[in-house]
CSV table of C-alpha atoms and ligand atoms in Angstrom, one decimal:
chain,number,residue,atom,x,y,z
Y,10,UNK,CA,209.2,202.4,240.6
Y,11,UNK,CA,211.9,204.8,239.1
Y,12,UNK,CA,211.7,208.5,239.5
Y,13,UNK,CA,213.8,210.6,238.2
Y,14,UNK,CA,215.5,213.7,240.4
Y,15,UNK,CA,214.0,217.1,239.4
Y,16,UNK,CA,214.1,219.9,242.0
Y,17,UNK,CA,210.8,219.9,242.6
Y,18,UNK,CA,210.4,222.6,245.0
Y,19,UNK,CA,211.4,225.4,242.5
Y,20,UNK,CA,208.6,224.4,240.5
Y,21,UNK,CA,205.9,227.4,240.1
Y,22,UNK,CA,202.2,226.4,240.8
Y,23,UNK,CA,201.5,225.6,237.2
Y,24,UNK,CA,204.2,223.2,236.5
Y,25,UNK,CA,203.8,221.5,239.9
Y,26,UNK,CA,200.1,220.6,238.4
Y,27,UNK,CA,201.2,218.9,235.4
Y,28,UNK,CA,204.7,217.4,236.9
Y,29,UNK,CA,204.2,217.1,240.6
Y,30,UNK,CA,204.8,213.5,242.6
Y,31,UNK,CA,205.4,211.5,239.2
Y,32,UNK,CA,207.1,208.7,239.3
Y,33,UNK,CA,207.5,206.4,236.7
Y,34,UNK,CA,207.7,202.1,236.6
Y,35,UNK,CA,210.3,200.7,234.6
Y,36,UNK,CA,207.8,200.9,231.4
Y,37,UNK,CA,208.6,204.9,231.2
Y,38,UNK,CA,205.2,205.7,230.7
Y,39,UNK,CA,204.4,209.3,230.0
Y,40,UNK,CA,200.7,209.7,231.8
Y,41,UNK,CA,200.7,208.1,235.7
Y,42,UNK,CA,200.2,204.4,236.0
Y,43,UNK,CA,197.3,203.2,237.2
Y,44,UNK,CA,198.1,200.7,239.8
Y,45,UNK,CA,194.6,199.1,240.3
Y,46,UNK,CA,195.9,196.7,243.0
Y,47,UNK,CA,193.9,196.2,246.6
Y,48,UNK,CA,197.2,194.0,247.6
Y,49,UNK,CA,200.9,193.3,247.0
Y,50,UNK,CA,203.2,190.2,247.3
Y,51,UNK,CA,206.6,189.6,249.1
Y,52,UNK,CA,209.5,187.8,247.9
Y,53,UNK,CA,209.6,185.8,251.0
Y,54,UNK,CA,208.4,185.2,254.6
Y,55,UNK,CA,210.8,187.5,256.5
Y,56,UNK,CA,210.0,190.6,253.8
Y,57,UNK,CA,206.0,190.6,254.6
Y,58,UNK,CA,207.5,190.5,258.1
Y,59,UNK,CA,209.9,193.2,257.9
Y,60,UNK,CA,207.0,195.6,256.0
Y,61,UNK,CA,204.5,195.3,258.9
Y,62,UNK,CA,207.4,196.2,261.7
Y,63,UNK,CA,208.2,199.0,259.5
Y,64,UNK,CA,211.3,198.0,259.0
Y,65,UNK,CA,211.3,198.1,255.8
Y,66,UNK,CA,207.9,201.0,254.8
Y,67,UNK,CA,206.5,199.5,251.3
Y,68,UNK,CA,203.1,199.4,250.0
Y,69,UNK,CA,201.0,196.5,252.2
Y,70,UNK,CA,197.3,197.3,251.0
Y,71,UNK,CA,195.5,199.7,249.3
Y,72,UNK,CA,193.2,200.4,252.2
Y,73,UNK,CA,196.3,202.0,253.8
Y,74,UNK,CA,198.0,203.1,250.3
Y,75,UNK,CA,198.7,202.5,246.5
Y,76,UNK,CA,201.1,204.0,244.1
Y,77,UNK,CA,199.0,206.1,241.8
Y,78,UNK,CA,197.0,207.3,245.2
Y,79,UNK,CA,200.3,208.8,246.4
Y,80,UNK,CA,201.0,210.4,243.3
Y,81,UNK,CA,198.1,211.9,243.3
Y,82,UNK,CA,198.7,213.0,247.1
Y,83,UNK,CA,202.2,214.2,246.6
Y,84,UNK,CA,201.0,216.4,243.7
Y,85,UNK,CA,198.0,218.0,245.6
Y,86,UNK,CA,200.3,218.7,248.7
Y,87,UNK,CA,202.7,220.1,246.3
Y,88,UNK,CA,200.0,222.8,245.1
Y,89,UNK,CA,198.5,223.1,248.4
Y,90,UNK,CA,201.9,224.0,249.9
Y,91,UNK,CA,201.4,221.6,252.8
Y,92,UNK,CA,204.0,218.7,254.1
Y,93,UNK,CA,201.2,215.9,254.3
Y,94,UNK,CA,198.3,214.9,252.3
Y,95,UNK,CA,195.5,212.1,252.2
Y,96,UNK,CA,193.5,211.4,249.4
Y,97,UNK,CA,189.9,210.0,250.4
Y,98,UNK,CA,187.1,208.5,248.5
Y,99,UNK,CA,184.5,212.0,248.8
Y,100,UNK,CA,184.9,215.3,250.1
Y,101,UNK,CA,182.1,214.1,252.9
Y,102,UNK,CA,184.5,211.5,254.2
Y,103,UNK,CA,187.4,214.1,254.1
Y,104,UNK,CA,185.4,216.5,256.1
Y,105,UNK,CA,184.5,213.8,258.5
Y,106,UNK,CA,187.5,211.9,258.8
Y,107,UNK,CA,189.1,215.4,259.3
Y,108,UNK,CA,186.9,216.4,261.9
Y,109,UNK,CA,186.5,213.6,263.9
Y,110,UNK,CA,190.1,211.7,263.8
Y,111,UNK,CA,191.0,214.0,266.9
Y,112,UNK,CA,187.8,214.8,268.7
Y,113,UNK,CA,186.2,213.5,271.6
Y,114,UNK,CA,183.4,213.3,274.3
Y,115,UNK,CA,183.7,216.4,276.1
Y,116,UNK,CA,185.0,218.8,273.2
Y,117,UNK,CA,183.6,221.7,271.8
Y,118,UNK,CA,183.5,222.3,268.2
Y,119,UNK,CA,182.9,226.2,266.3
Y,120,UNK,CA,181.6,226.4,262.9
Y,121,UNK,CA,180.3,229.1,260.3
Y,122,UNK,CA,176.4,228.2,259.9
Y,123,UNK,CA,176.3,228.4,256.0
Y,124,UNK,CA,177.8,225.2,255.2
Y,125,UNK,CA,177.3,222.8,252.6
Y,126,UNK,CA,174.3,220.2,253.8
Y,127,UNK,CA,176.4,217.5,254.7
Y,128,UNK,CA,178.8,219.3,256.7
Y,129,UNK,CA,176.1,221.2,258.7
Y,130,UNK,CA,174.5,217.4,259.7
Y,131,UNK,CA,177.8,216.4,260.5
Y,132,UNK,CA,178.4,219.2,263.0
Y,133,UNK,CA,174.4,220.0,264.0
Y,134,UNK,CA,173.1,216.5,264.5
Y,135,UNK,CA,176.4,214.1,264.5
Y,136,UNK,CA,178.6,215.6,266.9
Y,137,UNK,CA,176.3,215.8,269.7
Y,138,UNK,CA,175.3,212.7,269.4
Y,139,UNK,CA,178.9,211.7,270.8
Y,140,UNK,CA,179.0,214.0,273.2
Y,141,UNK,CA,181.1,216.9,271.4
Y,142,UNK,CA,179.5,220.8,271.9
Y,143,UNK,CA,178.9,222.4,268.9
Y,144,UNK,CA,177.9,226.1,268.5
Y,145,UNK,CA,177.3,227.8,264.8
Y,146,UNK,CA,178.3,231.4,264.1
Y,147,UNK,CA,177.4,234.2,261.5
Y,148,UNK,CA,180.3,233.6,259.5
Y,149,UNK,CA,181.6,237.1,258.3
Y,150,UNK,CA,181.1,238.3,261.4
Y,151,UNK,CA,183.9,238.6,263.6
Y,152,UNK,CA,182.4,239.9,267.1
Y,153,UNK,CA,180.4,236.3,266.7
Y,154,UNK,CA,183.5,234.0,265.9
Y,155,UNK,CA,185.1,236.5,269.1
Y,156,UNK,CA,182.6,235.2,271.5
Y,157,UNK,CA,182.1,231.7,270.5
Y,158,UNK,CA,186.4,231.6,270.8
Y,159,UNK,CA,185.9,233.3,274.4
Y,160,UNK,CA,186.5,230.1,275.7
Y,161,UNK,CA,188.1,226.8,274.7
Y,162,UNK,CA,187.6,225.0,271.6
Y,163,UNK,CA,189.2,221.8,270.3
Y,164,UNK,CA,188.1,222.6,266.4
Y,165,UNK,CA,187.1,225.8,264.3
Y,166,UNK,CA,185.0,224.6,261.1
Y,167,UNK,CA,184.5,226.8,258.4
Y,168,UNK,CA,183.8,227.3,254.4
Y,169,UNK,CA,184.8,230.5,252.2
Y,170,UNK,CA,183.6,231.6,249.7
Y,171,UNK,CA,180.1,229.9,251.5
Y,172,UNK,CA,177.3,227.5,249.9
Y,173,UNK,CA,175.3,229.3,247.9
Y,174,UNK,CA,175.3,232.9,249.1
Y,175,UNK,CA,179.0,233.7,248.5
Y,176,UNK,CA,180.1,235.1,251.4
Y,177,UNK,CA,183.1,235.3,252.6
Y,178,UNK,CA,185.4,234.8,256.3
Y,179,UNK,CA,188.1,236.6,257.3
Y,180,UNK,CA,190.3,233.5,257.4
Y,181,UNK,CA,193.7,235.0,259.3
Y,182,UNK,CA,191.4,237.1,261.5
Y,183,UNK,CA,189.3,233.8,262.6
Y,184,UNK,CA,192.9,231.8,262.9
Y,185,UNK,CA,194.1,234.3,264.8
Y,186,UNK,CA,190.8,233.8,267.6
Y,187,UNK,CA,190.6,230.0,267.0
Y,188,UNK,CA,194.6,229.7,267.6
Y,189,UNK,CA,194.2,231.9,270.8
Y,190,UNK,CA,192.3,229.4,272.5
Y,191,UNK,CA,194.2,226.3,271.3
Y,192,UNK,CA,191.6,225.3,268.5
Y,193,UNK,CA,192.7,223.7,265.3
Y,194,UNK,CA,190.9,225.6,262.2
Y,195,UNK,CA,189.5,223.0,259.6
Y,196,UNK,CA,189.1,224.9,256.3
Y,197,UNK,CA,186.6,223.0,253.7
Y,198,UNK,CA,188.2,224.7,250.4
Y,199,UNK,CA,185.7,222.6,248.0
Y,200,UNK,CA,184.5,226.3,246.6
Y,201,UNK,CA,188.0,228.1,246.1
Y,202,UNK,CA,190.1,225.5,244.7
Y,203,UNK,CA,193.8,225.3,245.7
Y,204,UNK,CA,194.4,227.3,242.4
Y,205,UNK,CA,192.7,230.4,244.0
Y,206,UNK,CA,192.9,230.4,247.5
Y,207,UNK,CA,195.5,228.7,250.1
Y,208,UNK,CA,194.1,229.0,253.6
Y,209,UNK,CA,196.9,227.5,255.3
Y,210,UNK,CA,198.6,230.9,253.9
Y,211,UNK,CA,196.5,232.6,256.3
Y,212,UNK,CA,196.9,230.1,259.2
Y,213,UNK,CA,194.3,227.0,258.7
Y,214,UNK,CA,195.5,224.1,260.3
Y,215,UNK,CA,193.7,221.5,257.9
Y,216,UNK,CA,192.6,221.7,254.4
Y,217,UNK,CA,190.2,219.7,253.3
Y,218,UNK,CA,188.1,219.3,249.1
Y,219,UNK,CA,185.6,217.6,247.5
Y,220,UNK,CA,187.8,216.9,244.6
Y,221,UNK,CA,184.9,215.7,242.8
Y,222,UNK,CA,184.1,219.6,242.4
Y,223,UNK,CA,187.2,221.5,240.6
Y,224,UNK,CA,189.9,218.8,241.1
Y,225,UNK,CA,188.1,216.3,238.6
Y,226,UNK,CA,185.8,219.5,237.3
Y,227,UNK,CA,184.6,217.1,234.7
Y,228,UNK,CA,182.1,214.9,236.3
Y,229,UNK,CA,183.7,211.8,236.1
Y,230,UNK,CA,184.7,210.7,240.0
Y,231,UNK,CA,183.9,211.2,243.7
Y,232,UNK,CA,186.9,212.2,245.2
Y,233,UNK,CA,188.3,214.0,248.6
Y,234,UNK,CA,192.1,215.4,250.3
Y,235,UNK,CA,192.8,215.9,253.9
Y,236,UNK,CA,195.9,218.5,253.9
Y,237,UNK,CA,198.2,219.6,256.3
Y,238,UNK,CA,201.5,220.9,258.0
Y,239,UNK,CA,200.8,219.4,261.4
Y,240,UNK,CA,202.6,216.0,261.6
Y,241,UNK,CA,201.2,214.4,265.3
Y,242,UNK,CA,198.0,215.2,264.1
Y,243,UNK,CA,198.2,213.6,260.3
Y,244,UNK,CA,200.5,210.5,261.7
Y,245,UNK,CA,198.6,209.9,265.1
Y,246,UNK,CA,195.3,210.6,264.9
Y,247,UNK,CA,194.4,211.1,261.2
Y,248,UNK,CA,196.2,208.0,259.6
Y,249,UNK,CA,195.4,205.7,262.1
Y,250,UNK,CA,191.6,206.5,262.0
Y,251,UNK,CA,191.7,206.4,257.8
Y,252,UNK,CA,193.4,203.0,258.2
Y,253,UNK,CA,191.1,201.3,260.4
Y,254,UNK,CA,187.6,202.8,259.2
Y,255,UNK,CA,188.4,202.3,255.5
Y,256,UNK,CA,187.6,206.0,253.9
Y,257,UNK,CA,189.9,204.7,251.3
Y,258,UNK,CA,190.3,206.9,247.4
Y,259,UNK,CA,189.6,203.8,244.7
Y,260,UNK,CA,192.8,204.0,242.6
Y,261,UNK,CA,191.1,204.5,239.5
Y,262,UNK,CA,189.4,207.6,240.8
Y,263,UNK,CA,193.0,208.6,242.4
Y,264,UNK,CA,193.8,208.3,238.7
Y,265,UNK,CA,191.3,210.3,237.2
Y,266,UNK,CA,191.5,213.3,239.5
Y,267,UNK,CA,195.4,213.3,238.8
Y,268,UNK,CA,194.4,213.9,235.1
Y,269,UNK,CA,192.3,216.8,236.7
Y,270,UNK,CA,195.2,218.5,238.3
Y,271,UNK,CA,196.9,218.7,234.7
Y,272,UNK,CA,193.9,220.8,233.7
Y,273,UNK,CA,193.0,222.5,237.0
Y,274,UNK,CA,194.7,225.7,236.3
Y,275,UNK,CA,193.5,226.0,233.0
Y,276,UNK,CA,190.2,225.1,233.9
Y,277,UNK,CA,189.0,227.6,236.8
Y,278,UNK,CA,191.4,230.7,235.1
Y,279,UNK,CA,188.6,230.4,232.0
Y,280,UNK,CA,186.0,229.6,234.4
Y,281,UNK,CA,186.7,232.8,236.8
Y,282,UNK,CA,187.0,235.0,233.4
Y,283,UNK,CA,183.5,233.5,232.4
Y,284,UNK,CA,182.0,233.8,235.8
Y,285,UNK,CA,182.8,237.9,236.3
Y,286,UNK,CA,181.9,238.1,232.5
Y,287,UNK,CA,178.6,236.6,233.2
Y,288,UNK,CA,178.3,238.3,236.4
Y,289,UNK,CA,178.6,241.5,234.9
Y,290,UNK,CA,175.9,240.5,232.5
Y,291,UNK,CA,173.2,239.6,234.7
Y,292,UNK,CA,173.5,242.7,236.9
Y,293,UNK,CA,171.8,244.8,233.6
Y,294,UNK,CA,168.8,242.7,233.6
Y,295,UNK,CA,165.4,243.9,235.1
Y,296,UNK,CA,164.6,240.2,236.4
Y,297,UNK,CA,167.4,240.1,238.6
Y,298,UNK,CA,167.2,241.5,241.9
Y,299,UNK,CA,170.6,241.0,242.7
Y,300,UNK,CA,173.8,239.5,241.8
Y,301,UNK,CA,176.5,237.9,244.6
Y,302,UNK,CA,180.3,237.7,242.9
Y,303,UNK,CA,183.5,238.2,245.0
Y,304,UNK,CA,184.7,239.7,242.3
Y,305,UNK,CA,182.3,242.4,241.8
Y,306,UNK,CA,182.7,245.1,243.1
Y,307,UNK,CA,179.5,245.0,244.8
Y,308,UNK,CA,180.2,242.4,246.4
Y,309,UNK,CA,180.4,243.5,250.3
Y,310,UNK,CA,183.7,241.6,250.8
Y,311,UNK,CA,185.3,242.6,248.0
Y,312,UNK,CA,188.4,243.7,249.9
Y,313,UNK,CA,188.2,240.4,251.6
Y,314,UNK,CA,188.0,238.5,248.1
Y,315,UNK,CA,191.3,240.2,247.2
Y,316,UNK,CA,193.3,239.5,250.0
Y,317,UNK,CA,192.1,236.2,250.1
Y,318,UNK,CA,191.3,235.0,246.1
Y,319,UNK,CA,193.2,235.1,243.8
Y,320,UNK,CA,190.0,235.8,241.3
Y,321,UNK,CA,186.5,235.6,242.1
Y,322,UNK,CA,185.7,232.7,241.8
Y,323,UNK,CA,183.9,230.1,239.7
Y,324,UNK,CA,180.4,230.3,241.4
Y,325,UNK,CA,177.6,233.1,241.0
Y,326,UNK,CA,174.3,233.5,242.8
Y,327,UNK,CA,171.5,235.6,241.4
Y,328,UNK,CA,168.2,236.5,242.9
Y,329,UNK,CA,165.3,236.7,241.0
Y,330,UNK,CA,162.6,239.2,241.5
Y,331,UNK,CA,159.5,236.9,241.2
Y,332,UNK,CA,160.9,234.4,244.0
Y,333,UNK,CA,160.7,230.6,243.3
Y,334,UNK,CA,158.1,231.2,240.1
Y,335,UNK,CA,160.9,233.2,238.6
Y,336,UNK,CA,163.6,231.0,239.6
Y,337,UNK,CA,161.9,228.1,238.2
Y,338,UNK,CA,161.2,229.7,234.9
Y,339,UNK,CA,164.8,230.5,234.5
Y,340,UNK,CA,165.8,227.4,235.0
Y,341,UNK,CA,163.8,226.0,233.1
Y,342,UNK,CA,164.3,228.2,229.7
Y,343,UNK,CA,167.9,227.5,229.7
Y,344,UNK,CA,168.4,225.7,226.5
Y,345,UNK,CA,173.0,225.2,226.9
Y,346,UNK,CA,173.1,225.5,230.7
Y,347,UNK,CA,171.8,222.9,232.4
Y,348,UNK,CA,170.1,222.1,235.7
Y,349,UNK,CA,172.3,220.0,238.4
Y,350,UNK,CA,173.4,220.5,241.8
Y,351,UNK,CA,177.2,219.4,241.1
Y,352,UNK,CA,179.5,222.2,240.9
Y,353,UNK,CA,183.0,222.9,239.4
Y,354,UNK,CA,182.3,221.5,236.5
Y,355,UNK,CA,183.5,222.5,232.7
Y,356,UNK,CA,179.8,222.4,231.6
Y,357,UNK,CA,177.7,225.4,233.3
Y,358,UNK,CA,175.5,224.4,235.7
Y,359,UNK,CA,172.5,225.9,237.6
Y,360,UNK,CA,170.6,225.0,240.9
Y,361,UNK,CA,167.8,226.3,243.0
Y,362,UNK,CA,169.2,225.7,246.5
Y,363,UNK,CA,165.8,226.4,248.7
Y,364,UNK,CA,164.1,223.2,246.9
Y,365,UNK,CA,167.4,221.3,246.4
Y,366,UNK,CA,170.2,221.4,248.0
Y,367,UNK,CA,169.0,223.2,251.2
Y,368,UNK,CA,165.2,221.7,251.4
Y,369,UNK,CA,166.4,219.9,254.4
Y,370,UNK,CA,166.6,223.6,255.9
Y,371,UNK,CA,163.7,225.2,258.0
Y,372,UNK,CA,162.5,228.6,256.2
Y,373,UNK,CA,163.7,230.5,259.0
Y,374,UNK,CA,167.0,228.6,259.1
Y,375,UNK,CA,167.5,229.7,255.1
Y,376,UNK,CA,166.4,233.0,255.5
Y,377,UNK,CA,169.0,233.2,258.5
Y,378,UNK,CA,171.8,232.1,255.8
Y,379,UNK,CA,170.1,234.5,253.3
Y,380,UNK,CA,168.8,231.9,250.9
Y,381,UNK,CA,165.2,233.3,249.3
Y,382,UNK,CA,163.1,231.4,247.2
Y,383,UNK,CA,164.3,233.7,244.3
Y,384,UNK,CA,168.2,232.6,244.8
Y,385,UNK,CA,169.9,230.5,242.2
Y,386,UNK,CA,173.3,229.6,242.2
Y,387,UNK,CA,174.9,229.2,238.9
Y,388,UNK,CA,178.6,227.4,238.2
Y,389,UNK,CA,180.6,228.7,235.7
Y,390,UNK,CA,182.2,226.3,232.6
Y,391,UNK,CA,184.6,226.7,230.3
Y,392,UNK,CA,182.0,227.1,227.5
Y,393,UNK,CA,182.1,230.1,225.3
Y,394,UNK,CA,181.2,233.2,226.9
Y,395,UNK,CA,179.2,234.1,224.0
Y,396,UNK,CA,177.0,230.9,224.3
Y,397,UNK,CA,176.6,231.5,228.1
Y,398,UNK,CA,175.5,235.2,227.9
Y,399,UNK,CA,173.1,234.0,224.8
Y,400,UNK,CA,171.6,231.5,227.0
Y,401,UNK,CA,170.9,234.0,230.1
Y,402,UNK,CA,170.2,236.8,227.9
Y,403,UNK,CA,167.0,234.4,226.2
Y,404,UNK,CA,166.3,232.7,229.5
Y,405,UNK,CA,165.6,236.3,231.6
Y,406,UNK,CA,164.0,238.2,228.5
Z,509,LIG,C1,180.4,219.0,247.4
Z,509,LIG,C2,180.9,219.5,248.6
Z,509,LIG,C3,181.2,218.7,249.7
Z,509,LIG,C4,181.0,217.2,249.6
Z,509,LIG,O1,181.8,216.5,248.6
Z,509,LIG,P1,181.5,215.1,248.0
Z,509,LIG,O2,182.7,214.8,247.1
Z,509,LIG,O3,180.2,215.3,247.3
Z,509,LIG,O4,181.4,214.2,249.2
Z,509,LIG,C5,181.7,219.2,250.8
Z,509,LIG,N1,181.8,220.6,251.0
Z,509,LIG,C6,181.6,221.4,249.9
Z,509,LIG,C7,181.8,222.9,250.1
Z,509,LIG,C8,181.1,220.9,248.7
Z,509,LIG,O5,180.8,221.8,247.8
């Protein structure tokens, strides 16, 4: 591998996306090699040797690292502004190998309570099992995340904007609490995107995405990150658990979300204009009780959304008047968008999260996390605003 020397540190965000990590074999190739490789070979007996002292640090196996995963890893730390990143093979196993690379019996574990499914079993029914405390808090609300931080914590877990109600946390103000009593705050970004929201900025320890959402944003690949500043943490604990429990990023996939950092940029700028557009739109119909968008104005936090977004985001949710009945026809008049509970994507897509992707939630756990039988979540493309407004305007007529 060649690499030519750039100052890459005076690169702006949007360059960094396109140019950032590349490094180029002695072919010159224009687009990132795929190095689809689980092993390498040594020139001799005493080189394998000197690469597992670490004498000499070269790739050994692609359960540990590969050439086109780093590229992708020194491209998203680039963006992310943070010194270390891992790419993983889903945003599950980032938020798990995150989470529990450092935790054990006897800890005590904080987290918002509107979290994406996964996340909420991992913390709710997981944890426990191993002998970690876990309490949940009403995320927005400060006095709660105050209490809960009354007394030591060894992790803080949290999503903004959250899954599917769009609300937001304070993230400096819970940093602030969690770093008070010595927690470290693991921030599940999957929603934001690093284009439009950095919570190390406000003082997250650990940054963690589905890159299958907005990173890829095209439906292609599974893909998580782990980021971070903290170097005992990523070298101690975190890479030693990812080497030896095998949560490893496929190099193809590594490859395909690089291509999605080229785009990323481009992709959620048109998708935010779309989104508030759309927003906007829905508020003037009759059949919609509300509409959540941080960057609405109606939006409770939309102070909160400024500080902390830099747009509003690529997500909506809606509530219909005539509960699930009026959900369910919506959904199912759409002719362009289309019904999936993927998000991020360049194609617009809708979901019904009471009967989808929060079924697994008691009614009196969704109501507490304010999802109604009427709520839909919609994900904003990069179609034609015009053909998205068509298809609402027909669907809620
Ligand atoms: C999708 C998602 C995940 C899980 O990511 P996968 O890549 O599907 O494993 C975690 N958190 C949030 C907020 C998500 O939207």
């Amino acid at each position: 591998m060649s690499s030519r020397s750039k100052d890459e540190t005076s690169w702006r965000s949007a360059t960094r996306l396109v140019r950032g990590g590349q490094q180029r074999s002695e072919f010159f190739e224009t687009s990132e090699a795929l190095f689809m490789t689980s092993g390498y070979v040594y020139d001799s007996a005493e080189a394998a040797e000197q690469a597992f002292t670490g004498e000499n640090p070269r790739y050994v196996y692609s359960r540990y690292a590969n050439p086109t995963n780093t590229i992708f890893e020194t491209r998203l730390a680039a963006i992310e502004g943070a010194e270390y990143c891992m790419g993983v093979a889903s945003g599950m196993a980032a938020v798990f190998a995150a989470l529990i690379a450092p935790l054990k019996a006897g800890d005590r574990v904080v987290a918002a309570r509107a979290l994406f499914g996964s996340c909420a079993y991992i913390i709710a029914d997981l944890l426990p099992r191993y002998g970690i405390e876990t309490e949940f808090v009403d995320g927005p609300d400060l006095d709660q995340w105050a209490r809960a931080l009354g007394k030591p914590a060894a992790a803080v877990f949290l999503e903004t904007p959250s899954n599917p109600t769009l609300e937001l946390i304070d993230l400096k103000a819970v940093c602030d609490l969690a770093h008070d009593v010595g927690a470290r705050v693991v921030v599940d970004n999957a929603f934001a995107s690093p284009v439009l929201q950095r919570p190390m900025d406000f003082g997250a320890d650990v940054v963690t995405y589905s890159a299958t959402k907005h990173i890829d944003g095209q439906g292609r690949s599974l893909g998580g990150a782990i980021l971070t500043n903290d170097k005992a943490y990523f070298e101690d604990q975190l890479r030693p658990f990812a080497r030896n429990t095998g949560p490893s990023l496929s190099p193809f996939n590594a490859w395909i979300l690089l291509k999605g950092l080229e785009t990323l940029d481009l992709r959620v700028s048109r998708q935010c204009e779309n989104a508030l557009e759309l927003a906007r739109h829905l508020e003037t119909f009759a059949a919609v009780e509300r509409t959540v968008y941080p960057g609405l104005e109606s939006h409770p936090q939309h102070a909160l959304a400024k500080r902390q977004m830099k747009k509003g985001g690529t997500m909506i949710a809606f509530e219909l008047k005539d509960g699930k009945a009026g959900a369910f026809r919506t959904l199912n008049a759409l002719k362009t968008i289309d019904i999936s509970n993927n998000l991020g994507d360049a194609k617009s897509l809708i979901t019904h999260p009471a009967t989808t992707t929060h079924q697994r939630l008691s009614a009196e756990e969704r109501a507490r996390v304010g999802i109604s039988d009427g709520l839909v979540r919609l994900s904003v493309g990069i179609e034609d605003i015009n053909d998205l407004k068509d298809d609402l305007s027909q669907a809620l007529a």
